[in-house]
Every structure is written in structure tokens, then in C-alpha cells.
mmCIF file of N, CA and C in Angstrom:
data_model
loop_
_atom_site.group_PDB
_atom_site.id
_atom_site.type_symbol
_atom_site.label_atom_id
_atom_site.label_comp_id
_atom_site.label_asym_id
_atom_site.label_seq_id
_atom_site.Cartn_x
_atom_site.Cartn_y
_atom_site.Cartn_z
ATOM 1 N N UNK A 1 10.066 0.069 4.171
ATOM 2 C CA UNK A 1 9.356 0.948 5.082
ATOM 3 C C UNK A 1 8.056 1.434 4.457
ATOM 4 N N UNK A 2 7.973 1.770 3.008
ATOM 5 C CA UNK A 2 6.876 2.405 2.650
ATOM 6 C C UNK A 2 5.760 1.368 2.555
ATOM 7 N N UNK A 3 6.041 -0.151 2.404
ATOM 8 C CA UNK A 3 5.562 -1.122 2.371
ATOM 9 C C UNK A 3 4.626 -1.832 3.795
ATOM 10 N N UNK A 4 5.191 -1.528 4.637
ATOM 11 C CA UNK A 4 4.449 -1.511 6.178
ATOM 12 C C UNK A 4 3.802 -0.584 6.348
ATOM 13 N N UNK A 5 4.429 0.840 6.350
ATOM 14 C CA UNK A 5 3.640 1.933 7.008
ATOM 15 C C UNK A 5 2.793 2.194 5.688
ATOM 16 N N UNK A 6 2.980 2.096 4.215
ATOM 17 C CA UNK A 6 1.621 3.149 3.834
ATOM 18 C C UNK A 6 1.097 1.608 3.104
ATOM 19 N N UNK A 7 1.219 1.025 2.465
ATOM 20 C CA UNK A 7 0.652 0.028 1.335
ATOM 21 C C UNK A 7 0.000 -1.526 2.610
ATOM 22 N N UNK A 8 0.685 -1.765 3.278
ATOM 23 C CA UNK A 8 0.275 -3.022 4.205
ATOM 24 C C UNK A 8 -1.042 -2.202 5.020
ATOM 25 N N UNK A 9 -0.349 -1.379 5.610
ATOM 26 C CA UNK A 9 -1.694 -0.324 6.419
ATOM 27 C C UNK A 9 -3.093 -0.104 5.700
ATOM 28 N N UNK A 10 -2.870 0.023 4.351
ATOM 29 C CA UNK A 10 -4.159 0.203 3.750
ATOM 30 C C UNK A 10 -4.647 -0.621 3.236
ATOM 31 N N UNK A 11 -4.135 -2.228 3.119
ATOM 32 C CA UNK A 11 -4.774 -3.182 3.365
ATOM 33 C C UNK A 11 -5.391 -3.492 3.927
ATOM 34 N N UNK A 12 -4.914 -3.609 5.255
ATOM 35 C CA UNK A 12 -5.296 -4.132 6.389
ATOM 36 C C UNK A 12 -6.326 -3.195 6.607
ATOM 37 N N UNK A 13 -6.658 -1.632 6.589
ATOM 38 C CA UNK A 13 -7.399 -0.851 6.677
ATOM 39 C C UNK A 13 -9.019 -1.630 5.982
ATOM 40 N N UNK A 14 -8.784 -2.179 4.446
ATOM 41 C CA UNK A 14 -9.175 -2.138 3.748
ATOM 42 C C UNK A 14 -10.079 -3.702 3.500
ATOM 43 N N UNK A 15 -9.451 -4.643 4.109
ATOM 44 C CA UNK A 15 -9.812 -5.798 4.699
ATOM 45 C C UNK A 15 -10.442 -5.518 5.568
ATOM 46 N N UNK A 16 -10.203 -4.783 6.718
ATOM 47 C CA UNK A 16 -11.368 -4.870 7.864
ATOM 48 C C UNK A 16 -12.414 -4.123 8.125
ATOM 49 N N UNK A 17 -12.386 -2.958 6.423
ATOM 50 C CA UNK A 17 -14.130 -2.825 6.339
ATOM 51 C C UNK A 17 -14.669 -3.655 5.586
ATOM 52 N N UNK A 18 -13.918 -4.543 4.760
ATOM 53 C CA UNK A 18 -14.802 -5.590 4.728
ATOM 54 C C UNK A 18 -14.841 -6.787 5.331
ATOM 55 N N UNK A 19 -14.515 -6.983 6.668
ATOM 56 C CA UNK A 19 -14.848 -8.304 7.719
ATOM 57 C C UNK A 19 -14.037 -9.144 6.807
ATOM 58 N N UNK A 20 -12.630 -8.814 6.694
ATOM 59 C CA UNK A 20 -12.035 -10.099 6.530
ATOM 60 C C UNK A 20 -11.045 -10.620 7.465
ATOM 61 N N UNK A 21 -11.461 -11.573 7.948
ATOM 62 C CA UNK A 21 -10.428 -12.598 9.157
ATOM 63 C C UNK A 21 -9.294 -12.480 8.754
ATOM 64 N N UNK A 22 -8.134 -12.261 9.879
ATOM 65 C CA UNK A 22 -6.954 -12.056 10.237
ATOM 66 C C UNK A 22 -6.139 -12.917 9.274
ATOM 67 N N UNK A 23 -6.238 -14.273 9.232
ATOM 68 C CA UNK A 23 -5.520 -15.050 8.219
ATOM 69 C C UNK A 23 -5.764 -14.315 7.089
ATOM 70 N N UNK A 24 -7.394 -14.381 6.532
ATOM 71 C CA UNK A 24 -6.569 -13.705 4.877
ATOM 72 C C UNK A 24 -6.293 -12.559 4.753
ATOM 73 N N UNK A 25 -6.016 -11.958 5.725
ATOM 74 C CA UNK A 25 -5.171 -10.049 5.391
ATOM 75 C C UNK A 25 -4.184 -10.658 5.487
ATOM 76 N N UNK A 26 -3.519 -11.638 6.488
ATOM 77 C CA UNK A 26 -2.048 -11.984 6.204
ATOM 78 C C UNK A 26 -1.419 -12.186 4.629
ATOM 79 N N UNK A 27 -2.565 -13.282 4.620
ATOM 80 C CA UNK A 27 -2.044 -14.246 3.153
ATOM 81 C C UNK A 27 -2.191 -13.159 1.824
ATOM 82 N N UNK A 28 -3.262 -12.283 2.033
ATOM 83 C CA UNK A 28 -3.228 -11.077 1.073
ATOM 84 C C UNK A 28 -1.949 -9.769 1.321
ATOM 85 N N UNK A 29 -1.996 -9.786 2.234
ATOM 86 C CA UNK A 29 -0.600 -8.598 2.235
ATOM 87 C C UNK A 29 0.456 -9.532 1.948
ATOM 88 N N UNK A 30 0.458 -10.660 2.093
ATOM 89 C CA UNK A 30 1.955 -11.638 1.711
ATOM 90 C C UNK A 30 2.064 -12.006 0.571
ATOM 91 N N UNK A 31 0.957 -12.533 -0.566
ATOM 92 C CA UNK A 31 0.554 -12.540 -1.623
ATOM 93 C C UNK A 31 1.435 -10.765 -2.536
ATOM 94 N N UNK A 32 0.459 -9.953 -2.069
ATOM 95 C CA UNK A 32 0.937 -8.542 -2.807
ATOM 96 C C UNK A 32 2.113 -8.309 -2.437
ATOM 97 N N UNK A 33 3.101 -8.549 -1.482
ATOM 98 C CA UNK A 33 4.218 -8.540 -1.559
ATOM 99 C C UNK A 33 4.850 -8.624 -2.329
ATOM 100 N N UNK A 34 4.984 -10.285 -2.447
ATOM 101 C CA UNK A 34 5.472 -11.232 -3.119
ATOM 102 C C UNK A 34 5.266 -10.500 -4.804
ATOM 103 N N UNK A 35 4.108 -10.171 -4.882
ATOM 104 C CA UNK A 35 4.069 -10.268 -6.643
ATOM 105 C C UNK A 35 4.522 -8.989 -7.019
ATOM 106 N N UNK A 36 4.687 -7.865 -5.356
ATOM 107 C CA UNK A 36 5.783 -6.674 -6.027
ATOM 108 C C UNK A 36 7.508 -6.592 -6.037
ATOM 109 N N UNK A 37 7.357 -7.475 -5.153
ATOM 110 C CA UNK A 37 9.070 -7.600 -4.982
ATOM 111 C C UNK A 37 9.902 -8.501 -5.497
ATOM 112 N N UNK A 38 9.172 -9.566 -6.374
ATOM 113 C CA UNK A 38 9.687 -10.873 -6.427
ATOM 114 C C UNK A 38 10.276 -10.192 -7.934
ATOM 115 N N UNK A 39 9.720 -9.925 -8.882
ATOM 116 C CA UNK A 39 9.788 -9.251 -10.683
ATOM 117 C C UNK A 39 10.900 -8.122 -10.073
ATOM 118 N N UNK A 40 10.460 -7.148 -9.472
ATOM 119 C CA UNK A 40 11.886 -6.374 -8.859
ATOM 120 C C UNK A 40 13.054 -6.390 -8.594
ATOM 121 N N UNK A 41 13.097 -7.597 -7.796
ATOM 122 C CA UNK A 41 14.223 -8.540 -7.594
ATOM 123 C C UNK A 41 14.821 -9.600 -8.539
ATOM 124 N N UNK A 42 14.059 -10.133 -9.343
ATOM 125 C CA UNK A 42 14.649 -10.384 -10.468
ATOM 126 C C UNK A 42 15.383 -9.456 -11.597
ATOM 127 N N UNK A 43 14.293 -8.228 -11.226
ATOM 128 C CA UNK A 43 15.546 -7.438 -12.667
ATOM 129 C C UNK A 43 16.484 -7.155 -11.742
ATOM 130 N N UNK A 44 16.708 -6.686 -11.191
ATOM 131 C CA UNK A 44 18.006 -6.350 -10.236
ATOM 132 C C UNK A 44 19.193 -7.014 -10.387
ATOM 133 N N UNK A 45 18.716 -8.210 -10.089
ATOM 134 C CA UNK A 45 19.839 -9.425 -10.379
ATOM 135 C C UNK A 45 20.178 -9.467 -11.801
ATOM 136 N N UNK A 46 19.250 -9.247 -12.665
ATOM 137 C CA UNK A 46 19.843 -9.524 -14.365
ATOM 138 C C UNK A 46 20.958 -8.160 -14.784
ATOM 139 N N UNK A 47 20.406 -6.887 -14.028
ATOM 140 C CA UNK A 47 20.642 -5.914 -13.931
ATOM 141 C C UNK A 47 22.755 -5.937 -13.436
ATOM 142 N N UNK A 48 22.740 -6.616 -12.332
ATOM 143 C CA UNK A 48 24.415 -6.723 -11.921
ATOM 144 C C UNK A 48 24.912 -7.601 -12.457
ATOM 145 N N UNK A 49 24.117 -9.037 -13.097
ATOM 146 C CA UNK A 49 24.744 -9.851 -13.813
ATOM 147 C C UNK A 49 25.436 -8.998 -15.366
ATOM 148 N N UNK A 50 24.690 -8.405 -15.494
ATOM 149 C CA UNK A 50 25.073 -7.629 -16.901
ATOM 150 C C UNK A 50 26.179 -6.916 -16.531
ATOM 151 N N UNK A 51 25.941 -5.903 -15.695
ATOM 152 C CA UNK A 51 27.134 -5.108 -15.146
ATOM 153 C C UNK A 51 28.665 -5.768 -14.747
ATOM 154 N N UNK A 52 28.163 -7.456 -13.999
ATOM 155 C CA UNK A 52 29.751 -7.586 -13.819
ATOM 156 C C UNK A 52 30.242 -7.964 -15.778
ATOM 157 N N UNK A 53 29.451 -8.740 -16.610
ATOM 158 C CA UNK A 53 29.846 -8.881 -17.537
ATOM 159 C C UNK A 53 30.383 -7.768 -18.433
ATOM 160 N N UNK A 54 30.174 -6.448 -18.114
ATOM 161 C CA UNK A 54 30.547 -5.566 -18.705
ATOM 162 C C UNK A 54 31.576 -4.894 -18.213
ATOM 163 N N UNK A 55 31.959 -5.406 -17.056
ATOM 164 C CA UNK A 55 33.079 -4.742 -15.841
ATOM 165 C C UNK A 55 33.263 -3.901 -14.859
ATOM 166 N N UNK A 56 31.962 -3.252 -15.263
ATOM 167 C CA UNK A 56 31.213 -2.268 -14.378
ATOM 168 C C UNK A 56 31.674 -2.457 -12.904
ATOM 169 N N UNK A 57 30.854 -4.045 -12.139
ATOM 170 C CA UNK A 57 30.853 -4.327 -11.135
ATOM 171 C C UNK A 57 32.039 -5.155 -10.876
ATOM 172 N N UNK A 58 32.615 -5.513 -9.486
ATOM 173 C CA UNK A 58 33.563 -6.447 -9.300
ATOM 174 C C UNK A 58 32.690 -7.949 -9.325
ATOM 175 N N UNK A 59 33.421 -8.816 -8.904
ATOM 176 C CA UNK A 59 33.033 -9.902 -9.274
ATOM 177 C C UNK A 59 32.800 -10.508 -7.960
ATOM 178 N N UNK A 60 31.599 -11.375 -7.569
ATOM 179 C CA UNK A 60 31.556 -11.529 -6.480
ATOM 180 C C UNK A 60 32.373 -12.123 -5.691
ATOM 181 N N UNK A 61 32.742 -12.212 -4.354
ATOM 182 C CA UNK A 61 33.693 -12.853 -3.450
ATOM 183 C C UNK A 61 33.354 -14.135 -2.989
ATOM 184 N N UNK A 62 34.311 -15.093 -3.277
ATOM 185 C CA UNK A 62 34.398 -16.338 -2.963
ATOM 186 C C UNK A 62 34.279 -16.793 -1.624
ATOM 187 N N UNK A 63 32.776 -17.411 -1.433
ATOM 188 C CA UNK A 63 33.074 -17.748 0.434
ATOM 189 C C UNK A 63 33.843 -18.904 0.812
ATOM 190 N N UNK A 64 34.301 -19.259 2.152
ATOM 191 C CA UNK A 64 35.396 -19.573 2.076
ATOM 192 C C UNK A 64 34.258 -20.999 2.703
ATOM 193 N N UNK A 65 34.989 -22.279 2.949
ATOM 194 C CA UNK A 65 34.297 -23.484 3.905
ATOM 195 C C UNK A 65 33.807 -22.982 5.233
ATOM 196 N N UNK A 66 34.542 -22.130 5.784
ATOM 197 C CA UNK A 66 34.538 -21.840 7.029
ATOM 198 C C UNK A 66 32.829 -20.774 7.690
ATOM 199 N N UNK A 67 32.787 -19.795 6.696
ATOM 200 C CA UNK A 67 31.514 -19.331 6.312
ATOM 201 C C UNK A 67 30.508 -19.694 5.872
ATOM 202 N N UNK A 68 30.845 -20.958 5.081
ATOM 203 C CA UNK A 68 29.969 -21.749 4.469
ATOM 204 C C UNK A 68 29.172 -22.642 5.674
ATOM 205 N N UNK A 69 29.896 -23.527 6.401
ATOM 206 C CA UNK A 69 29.420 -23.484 7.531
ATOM 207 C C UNK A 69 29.342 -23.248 8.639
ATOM 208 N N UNK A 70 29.327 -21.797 9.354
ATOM 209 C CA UNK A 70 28.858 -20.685 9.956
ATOM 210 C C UNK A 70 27.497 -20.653 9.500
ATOM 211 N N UNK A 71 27.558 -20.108 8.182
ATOM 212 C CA UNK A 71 25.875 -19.759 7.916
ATOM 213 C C UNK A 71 24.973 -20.961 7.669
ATOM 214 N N UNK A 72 25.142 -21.784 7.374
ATOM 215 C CA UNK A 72 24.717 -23.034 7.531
ATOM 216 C C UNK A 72 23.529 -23.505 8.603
ATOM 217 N N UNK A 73 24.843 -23.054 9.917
ATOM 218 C CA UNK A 73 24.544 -23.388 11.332
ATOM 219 C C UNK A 73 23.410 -22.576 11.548
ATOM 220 N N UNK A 74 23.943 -21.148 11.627
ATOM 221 C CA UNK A 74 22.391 -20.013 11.253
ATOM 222 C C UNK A 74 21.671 -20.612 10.801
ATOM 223 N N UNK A 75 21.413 -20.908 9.283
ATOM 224 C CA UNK A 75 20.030 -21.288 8.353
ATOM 225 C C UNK A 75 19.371 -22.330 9.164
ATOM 226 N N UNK A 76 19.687 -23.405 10.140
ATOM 227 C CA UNK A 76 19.783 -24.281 10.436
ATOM 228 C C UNK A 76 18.763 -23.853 11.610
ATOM 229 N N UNK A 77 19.236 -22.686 12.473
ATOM 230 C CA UNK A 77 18.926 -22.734 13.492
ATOM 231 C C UNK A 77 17.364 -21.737 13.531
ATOM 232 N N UNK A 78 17.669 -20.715 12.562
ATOM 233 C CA UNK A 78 16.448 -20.067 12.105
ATOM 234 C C UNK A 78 14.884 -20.670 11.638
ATOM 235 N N UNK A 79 15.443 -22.049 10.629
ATOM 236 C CA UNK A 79 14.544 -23.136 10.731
ATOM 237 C C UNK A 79 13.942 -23.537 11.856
ATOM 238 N N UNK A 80 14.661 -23.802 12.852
ATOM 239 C CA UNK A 80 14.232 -24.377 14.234
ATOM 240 C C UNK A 80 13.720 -23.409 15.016
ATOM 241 N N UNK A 81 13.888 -22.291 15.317
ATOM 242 C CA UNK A 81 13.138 -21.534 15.683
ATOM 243 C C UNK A 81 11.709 -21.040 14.984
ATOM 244 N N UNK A 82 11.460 -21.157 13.957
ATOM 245 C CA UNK A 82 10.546 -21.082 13.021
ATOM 246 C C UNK A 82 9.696 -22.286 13.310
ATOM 247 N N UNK A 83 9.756 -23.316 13.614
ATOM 248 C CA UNK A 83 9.406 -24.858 13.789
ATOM 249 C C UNK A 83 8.552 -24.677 15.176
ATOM 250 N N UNK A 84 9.642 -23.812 15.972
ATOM 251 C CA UNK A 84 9.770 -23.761 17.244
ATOM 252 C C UNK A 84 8.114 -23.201 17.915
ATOM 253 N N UNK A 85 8.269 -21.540 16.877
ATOM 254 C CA UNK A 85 7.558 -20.630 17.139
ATOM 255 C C UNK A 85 6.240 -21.069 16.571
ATOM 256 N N UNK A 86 6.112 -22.324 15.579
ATOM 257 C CA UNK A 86 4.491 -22.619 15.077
ATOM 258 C C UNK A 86 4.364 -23.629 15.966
ATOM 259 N N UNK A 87 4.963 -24.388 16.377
ATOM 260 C CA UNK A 87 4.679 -25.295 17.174
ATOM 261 C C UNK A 87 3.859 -25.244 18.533
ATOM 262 N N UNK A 88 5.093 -23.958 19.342
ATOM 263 C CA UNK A 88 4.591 -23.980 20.423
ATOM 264 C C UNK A 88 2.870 -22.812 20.595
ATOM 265 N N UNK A 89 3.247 -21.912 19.572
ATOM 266 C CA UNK A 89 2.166 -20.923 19.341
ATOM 267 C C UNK A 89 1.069 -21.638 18.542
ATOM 268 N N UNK A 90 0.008 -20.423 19.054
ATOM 269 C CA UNK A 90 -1.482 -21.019 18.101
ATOM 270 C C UNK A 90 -1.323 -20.246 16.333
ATOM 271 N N UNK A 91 -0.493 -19.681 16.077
ATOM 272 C CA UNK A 91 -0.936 -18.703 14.717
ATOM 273 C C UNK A 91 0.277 -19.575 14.170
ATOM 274 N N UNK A 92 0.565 -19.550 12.445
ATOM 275 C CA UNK A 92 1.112 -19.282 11.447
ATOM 276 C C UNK A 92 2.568 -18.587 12.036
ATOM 277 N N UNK A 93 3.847 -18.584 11.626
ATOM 278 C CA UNK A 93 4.886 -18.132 11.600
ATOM 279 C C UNK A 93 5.327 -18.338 10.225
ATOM 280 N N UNK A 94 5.655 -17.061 9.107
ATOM 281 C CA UNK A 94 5.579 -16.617 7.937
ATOM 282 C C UNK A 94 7.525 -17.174 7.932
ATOM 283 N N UNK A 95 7.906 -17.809 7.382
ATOM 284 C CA UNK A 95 9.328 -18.532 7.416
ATOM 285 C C UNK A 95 10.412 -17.431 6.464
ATOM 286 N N UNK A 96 10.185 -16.205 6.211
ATOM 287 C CA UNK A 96 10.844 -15.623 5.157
ATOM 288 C C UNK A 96 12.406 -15.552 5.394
ATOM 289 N N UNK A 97 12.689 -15.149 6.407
ATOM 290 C CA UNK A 97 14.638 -15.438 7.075
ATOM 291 C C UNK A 97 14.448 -16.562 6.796
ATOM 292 N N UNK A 98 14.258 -17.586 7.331
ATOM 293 C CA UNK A 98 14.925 -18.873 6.847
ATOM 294 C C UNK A 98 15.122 -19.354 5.392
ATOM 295 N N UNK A 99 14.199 -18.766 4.626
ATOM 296 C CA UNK A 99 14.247 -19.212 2.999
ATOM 297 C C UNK A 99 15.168 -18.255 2.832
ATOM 298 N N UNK A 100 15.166 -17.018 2.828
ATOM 299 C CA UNK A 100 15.915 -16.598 1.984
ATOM 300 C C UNK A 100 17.502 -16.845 2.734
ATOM 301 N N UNK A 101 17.729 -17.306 4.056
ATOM 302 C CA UNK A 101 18.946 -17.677 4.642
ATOM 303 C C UNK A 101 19.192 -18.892 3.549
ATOM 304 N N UNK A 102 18.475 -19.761 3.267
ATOM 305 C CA UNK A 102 18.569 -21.203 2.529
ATOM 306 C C UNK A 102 19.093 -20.928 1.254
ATOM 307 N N UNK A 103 18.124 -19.906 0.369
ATOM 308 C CA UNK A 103 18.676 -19.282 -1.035
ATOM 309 C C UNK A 103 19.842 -18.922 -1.034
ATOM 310 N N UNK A 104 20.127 -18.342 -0.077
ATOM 311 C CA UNK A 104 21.941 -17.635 0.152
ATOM 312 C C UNK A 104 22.956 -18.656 -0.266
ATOM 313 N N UNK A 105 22.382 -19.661 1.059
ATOM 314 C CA UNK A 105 23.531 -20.648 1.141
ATOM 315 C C UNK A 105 23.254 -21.263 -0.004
ATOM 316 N N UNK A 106 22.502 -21.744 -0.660
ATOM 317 C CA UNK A 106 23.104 -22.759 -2.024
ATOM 318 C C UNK A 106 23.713 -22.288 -2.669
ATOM 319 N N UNK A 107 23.270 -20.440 -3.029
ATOM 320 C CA UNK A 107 23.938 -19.685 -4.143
ATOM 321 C C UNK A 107 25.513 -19.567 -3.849
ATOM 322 N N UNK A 108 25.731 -19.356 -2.172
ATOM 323 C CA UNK A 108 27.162 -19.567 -1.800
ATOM 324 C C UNK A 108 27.951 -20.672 -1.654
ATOM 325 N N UNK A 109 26.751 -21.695 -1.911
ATOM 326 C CA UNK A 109 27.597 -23.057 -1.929
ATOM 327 C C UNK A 109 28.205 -23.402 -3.580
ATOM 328 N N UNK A 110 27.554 -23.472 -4.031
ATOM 329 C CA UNK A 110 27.206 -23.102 -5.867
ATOM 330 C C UNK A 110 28.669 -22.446 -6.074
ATOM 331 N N UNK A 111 28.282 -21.220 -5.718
ATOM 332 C CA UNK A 111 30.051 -20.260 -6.234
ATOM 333 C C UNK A 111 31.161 -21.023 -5.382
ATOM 334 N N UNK A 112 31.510 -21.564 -3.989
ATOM 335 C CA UNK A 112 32.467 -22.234 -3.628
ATOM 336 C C UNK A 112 32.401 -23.286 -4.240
ATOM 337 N N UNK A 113 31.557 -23.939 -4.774
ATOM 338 C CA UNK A 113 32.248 -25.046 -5.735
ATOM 339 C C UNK A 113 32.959 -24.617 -7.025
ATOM 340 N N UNK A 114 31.846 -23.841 -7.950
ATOM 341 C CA UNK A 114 32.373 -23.407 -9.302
ATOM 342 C C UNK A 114 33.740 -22.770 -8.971
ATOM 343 N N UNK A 115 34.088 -21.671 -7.778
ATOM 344 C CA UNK A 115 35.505 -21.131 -7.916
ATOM 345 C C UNK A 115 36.712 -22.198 -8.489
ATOM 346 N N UNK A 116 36.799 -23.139 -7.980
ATOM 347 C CA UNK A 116 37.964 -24.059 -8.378
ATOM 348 C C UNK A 116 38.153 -24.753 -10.243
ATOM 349 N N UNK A 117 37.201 -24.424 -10.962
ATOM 350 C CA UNK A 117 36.773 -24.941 -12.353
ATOM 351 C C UNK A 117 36.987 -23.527 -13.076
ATOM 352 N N UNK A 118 37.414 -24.460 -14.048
ATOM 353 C CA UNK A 118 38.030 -23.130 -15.248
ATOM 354 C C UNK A 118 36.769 -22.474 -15.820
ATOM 355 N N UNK A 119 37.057 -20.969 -16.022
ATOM 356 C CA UNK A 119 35.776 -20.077 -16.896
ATOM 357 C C UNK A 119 35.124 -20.710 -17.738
ATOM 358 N N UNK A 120 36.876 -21.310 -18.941
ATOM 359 C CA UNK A 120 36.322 -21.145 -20.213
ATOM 360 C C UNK A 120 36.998 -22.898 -20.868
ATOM 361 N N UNK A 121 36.669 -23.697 -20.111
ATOM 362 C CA UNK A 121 36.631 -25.354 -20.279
ATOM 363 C C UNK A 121 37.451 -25.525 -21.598
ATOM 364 N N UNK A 122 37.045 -24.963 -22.617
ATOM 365 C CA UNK A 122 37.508 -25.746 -24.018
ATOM 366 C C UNK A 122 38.969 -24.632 -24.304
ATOM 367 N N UNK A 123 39.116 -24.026 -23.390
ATOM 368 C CA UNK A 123 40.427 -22.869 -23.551
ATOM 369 C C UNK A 123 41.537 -23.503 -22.743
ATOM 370 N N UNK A 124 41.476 -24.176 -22.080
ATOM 371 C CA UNK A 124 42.516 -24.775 -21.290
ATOM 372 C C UNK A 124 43.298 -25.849 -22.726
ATOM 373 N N UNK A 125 44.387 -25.868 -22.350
ATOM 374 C CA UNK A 125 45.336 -26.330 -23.204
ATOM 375 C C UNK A 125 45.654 -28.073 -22.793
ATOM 376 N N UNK A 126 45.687 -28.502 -23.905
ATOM 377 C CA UNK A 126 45.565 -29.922 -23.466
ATOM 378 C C UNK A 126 47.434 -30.468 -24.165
ATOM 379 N N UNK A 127 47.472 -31.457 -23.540
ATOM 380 C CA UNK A 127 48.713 -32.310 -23.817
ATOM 381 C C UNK A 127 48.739 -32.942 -25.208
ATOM 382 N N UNK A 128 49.696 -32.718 -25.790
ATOM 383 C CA UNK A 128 48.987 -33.745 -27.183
ATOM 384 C C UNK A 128 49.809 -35.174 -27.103
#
């Protein structure tokens, strides 16, 4: 919210005293986004990775096939509407739901595979 209403606003404010065309206030407010949220979002993540290793946090939940493709179908369809909306329109359609729908699903595809494989590989007990 503070990101639309006060920081995008004074871009855009700030671009159009200086006559800059609509595309690059986009690509500049999408740009500064990106280079505030992206480092943010990375510590975050290193941030709970640490925590579940320490026990802090639970451990994430295993999605099941069935969810797997459910959201799939979504990511799928969000694409196409995205396709949809540059196609039939004259402007740019900024694809951010669909990527980060896409990031989801591998990361949830990723953990439904690894669930079935042992933690700790060389700890499993072998036959002699």
C-alpha cells in the first residue's frame, strides 16, 4: 500500500514534470520495485530457512498431486489471460501473477518430489 499510494505516486508525479512518456514511468516504477522488494524478499526467505533449521518454524506442508494440478491449471490459465490481454489490447500487460504463480508451482513441485527421499542419504542403513 505505501508503495502505490506514497512512493509510485511520486514517481509518476515526478516523471511528468519532466515529460516522460507513459511507458517509461511504467518501466521505472517497475524497475524500483523490483530492486526494493526483490533483496527483501530474499532475506526473508534465508530468514525462515534458518528458523525452520533451528525449529523455530514448522516445516513446510507437503502439496499433494491433486493441488499440484489445480494450481497448475490456474498458472496456466493466468498465462492465457495475460497473452489474452496484450494481444487483444494496444498497451503492455506487466505478467507478475503469472510468474510468481509459475515460481510457486516449481517450488511446490520440487518439495512433492523431494518429500518421498530420505533427509540424510548416507544414514539409511544398508544390507550387508
Amino acid at each position: 500500500m505505501i508503495w502505490v499510494l506514497v512512493i509510485r505516486t511520486g514517481i509518476l508525479t515526478a516523471a511528468q514534470t519532466f515529460g516522460i512518456t507513459d511507458g517509461w514511468r511504467t518501466i521505472i516504477s517497475t524497475t524500483l520495485l523490483l530492486a526494493i522488494f526483490i533483496p527483501l524478499s530474499l532475506a526473508a526467505v534465508k530468514e525462515l530457512n534458518a528458523l525452520r533449521r533451528s525449529g523455530e518454524e514448522p516445516l513446510p506442508q507437503i502439496p499433494t498431486r491433486r493441488s499440484l494440478i489445480a494450481f497448475g491449471v490456474f498458472t496456466v490459465a493466468f498465462w492465457a489471460l495475460v497473452i489474452w490481454a496484450t494481444a487483444s489490447g494496444s498497451s503492455f500487460v506487466i505478467p507478475l501473477l503469472p510468474i510468481l504463480c509459475t515460481i510457486w508451482l516449481i517450488v511446490s513441485i520440487r518439495r512433492y518430489h523431494r518429500a518421498g527421499r530420505s533427509v540424510h542419504p548416507n544414514t539409511a542403513t544398508r544390507p550387508d
